[in-house]
Tab-separated table of C-alpha atoms in Angstrom:
chain	number	residue	atom	x	y	z
A	1	ALA	CA	-8.899	31.859	0.067
A	2	THR	CA	-7.600	28.527	-1.130
A	3	GLU	CA	-6.330	25.994	1.370
A	4	HIS	CA	-4.124	23.033	0.552
A	5	ALA	CA	-3.409	19.906	2.535
A	6	GLY	CA	-1.598	16.691	1.753
A	7	VAL	CA	-0.961	13.298	3.231
A	8	CYS	CA	2.275	11.372	3.531
A	9	THR	CA	2.292	7.611	3.775
A	10	ALA	CA	4.598	4.621	4.299
A	11	VAL	CA	7.932	6.192	3.384
A	12	PHE	CA	7.390	8.829	6.079
A	13	ARG	CA	5.937	6.347	8.586
A	14	ARG	CA	9.016	4.130	8.181
A	15	ALA	CA	11.742	6.772	8.093
A	16	CYS	CA	13.480	7.485	11.393
A	17	ASN	CA	13.453	11.191	10.477
A	18	GLY	CA	10.115	11.208	8.622
A	19	GLN	CA	8.268	13.557	10.963
A	20	ALA	CA	11.253	15.880	11.427
A	21	TYR	CA	11.764	16.116	7.667
A	22	LEU	CA	8.081	16.766	7.099
A	23	ASP	CA	8.063	19.470	9.805
A	24	ALA	CA	10.963	21.219	8.039
A	25	VAL	CA	9.243	21.006	4.633
A	26	ASN	CA	5.977	22.332	6.077
A	27	ARG	CA	7.764	25.205	7.787
A	28	GLU	CA	9.983	26.130	4.844
A	29	LEU	CA	7.362	25.827	2.099
A	30	ARG	CA	4.335	26.771	4.215
A	31	LEU	CA	2.550	23.550	3.400
A	32	ASN	CA	0.045	21.532	5.376
A	33	LEU	CA	1.314	17.971	4.998
A	34	ARG	CA	0.853	15.273	7.605
A	35	ILE	CA	1.697	11.644	8.056
A	36	VAL	CA	-1.423	9.486	8.089
A	37	SER	CA	-1.948	6.032	9.529
A	38	GLN	CA	-2.241	3.086	7.223
A	39	SER	CA	-5.894	2.758	8.239
A	40	LEU	CA	-6.632	6.341	7.189
A	41	GLU	CA	-4.690	5.756	3.965
A	42	GLY	CA	-7.008	2.829	3.208
A	43	THR	CA	-10.078	4.892	4.080
A	44	LEU	CA	-8.991	7.687	1.742
A	45	GLY	CA	-8.346	5.120	-1.003
A	46	TYR	CA	-11.836	3.696	-0.600
A	47	LEU	CA	-13.494	7.112	-0.569
A	48	SER	CA	-11.581	8.093	-3.715
A	49	ALA	CA	-12.679	4.936	-5.517
A	50	ALA	CA	-16.258	5.220	-4.264
A	51	SER	CA	-16.535	8.817	-5.478
A	52	GLY	CA	-16.537	7.501	-9.046
A	53	ALA	CA	-19.004	4.668	-8.472
A	54	ARG	CA	-22.765	4.645	-8.227
A	55	GLU	CA	-23.876	4.515	-4.597
A	56	ALA	CA	-25.399	1.027	-4.891
A	57	GLU	CA	-22.239	-0.305	-6.538
A	58	ALA	CA	-20.011	1.198	-3.881
A	59	SER	CA	-21.833	-0.367	-0.974
A	60	ALA	CA	-22.541	-3.726	-2.609
A	61	SER	CA	-19.344	-4.748	-4.330
A	62	LEU	CA	-16.584	-2.140	-4.292
A	63	VAL	CA	-13.197	-3.184	-2.952
A	64	ALA	CA	-10.522	-0.495	-3.197
A	65	TRP	CA	-6.913	-1.630	-3.525
A	66	ASP	CA	-4.133	0.841	-2.786
A	67	SER	CA	-0.708	-0.610	-3.484
A	68	GLY	CA	2.142	1.770	-2.822
A	69	CYS	CA	5.888	1.516	-2.494
A	70	GLY	CA	5.854	0.573	1.190
A	71	SER	CA	2.407	-0.767	2.050
A	72	PHE	CA	-0.964	-1.797	0.679
A	73	GLN	CA	-4.558	-1.511	1.808
A	74	LEU	CA	-7.739	-3.202	0.678
A	75	SER	CA	-10.913	-1.449	1.788
A	76	ALA	CA	-14.624	-2.190	1.525
A	77	ARG	CA	-17.895	-1.231	3.147
A	78	VAL	CA	-19.193	-4.302	4.974
A	79	ASP	CA	-22.506	-4.238	6.859
A	80	GLY	CA	-22.505	-0.448	6.680
A	81	ARG	CA	-19.021	-0.137	8.179
A	82	LEU	CA	-15.835	0.712	6.306
A	83	ARG	CA	-13.233	-2.020	6.799
A	84	VAL	CA	-9.535	-1.735	5.924
A	85	TRP	CA	-7.015	-4.572	5.658
A	86	GLU	CA	-3.506	-3.224	6.041
A	87	GLY	CA	-0.603	-4.984	4.354
A	88	PRO	CA	2.966	-4.493	5.555
A	89	ILE	CA	4.744	-4.463	2.184
A	90	GLY	CA	4.591	-2.500	-1.046
A	91	ASP	CA	5.949	-2.828	-4.552
A	92	SER	CA	9.451	-1.603	-3.641
A	93	ASP	CA	9.597	-4.216	-0.878
A	94	VAL	CA	8.534	-6.932	-3.320
A	95	THR	CA	11.129	-5.856	-5.875
A	96	GLY	CA	13.745	-5.873	-3.116
A	97	LEU	CA	12.693	-9.398	-2.051
A	98	LEU	CA	12.915	-10.637	-5.620
A	99	LEU	CA	16.328	-9.147	-6.239
A	100	ARG	CA	18.009	-9.753	-2.869
A	101	GLN	CA	16.424	-12.928	-1.551
A	102	VAL	CA	15.434	-14.800	-4.698
A	103	GLN	CA	17.900	-13.686	-7.386
A	104	ARG	CA	20.776	-12.798	-4.999
A	105	LYS	CA	21.368	-9.472	-6.760
A	106	GLU	CA	22.124	-6.073	-5.287
A	107	PHE	CA	19.035	-3.856	-5.141
A	108	VAL	CA	19.782	-0.381	-6.465
A	109	GLY	CA	16.458	1.377	-6.135
A	110	SER	CA	16.605	4.450	-8.361
A	111	GLY	CA	18.372	6.300	-11.122
A	112	SER	CA	19.947	5.040	-14.304
A	113	GLY	CA	21.839	2.303	-12.445
A	114	ARG	CA	18.596	0.716	-11.259
A	115	THR	CA	18.753	-3.075	-11.015
A	116	SER	CA	16.131	-4.905	-13.052
A	117	PRO	CA	14.815	-8.281	-11.930
A	118	ASN	CA	13.727	-9.143	-15.475
A	119	PRO	CA	13.452	-11.692	-16.821
A	120	VAL	CA	11.883	-13.634	-13.943
A	121	SER	CA	11.842	-17.411	-14.296
A	122	PRO	CA	8.867	-19.523	-13.172
A	123	SER	CA	10.893	-20.919	-10.255
A	124	GLU	CA	11.870	-17.375	-9.193
A	125	ALA	CA	8.225	-16.301	-9.355
A	126	GLU	CA	7.267	-19.234	-7.128
A	127	ALA	CA	10.049	-18.422	-4.654
A	128	LEU	CA	8.899	-14.786	-4.589
A	129	GLU	CA	5.303	-15.850	-3.936
A	130	ASN	CA	6.478	-17.909	-0.948
A	131	ALA	CA	8.556	-14.988	0.365
A	132	ILE	CA	5.575	-12.635	0.080
A	133	ARG	CA	3.242	-15.117	1.804
A	134	SER	CA	5.665	-15.290	4.742
A	135	LYS	CA	5.435	-11.507	5.191
A	136	VAL	CA	1.742	-10.837	4.582
A	137	PRO	CA	-0.836	-11.870	7.178
A	138	GLN	CA	-3.845	-13.973	6.260
A	139	PRO	CA	-6.624	-11.795	4.796
A	140	PRO	CA	-9.593	-11.227	7.095
A	141	ASP	CA	-12.822	-13.151	6.560
A	142	TRP	CA	-14.750	-10.040	5.467
A	143	LEU	CA	-12.319	-9.556	2.582
A	144	LEU	CA	-12.323	-13.216	1.548
A	145	GLU	CA	-16.131	-13.196	1.543
A	146	ARG	CA	-16.305	-9.938	-0.445
A	147	CYS	CA	-13.841	-11.228	-3.034
A	148	ALA	CA	-15.313	-14.739	-3.339
A	149	LEU	CA	-16.270	-15.694	-6.845
A	150	PRO	CA	-19.958	-16.494	-7.320
A	151	SER	CA	-20.631	-20.217	-7.602
């Protein structure tokens, strides 16, 4: 017999009816979907990336980056332990920041009427960077050390 399972991430974690909707989908379609924590999402991202790397590479230098619509995770094995840095925003959030806060445009997120932020001027890019920095916590030391460029 074949078994299927799936994971649901930020959009379901954020939605006020995310679990109820997922329960209905599982019941109606006989699926096995579940909402996972951001930490587990980062772990799964790392394990997926590591599955394609040589073992020595994976433990020594691999950093997995999972950037979704509503969150991001950076994961690495540090001193034998898997570490995950969880970020509170994703690419849809960044696009929304650029359009609403920086460019003062309405953000229409999907379909043919989708609002484009392009072109983005250098001053808009700088304003967006500042807006993102205000929303994202400082990276942990383990990540800064792992990503440090060799001198």
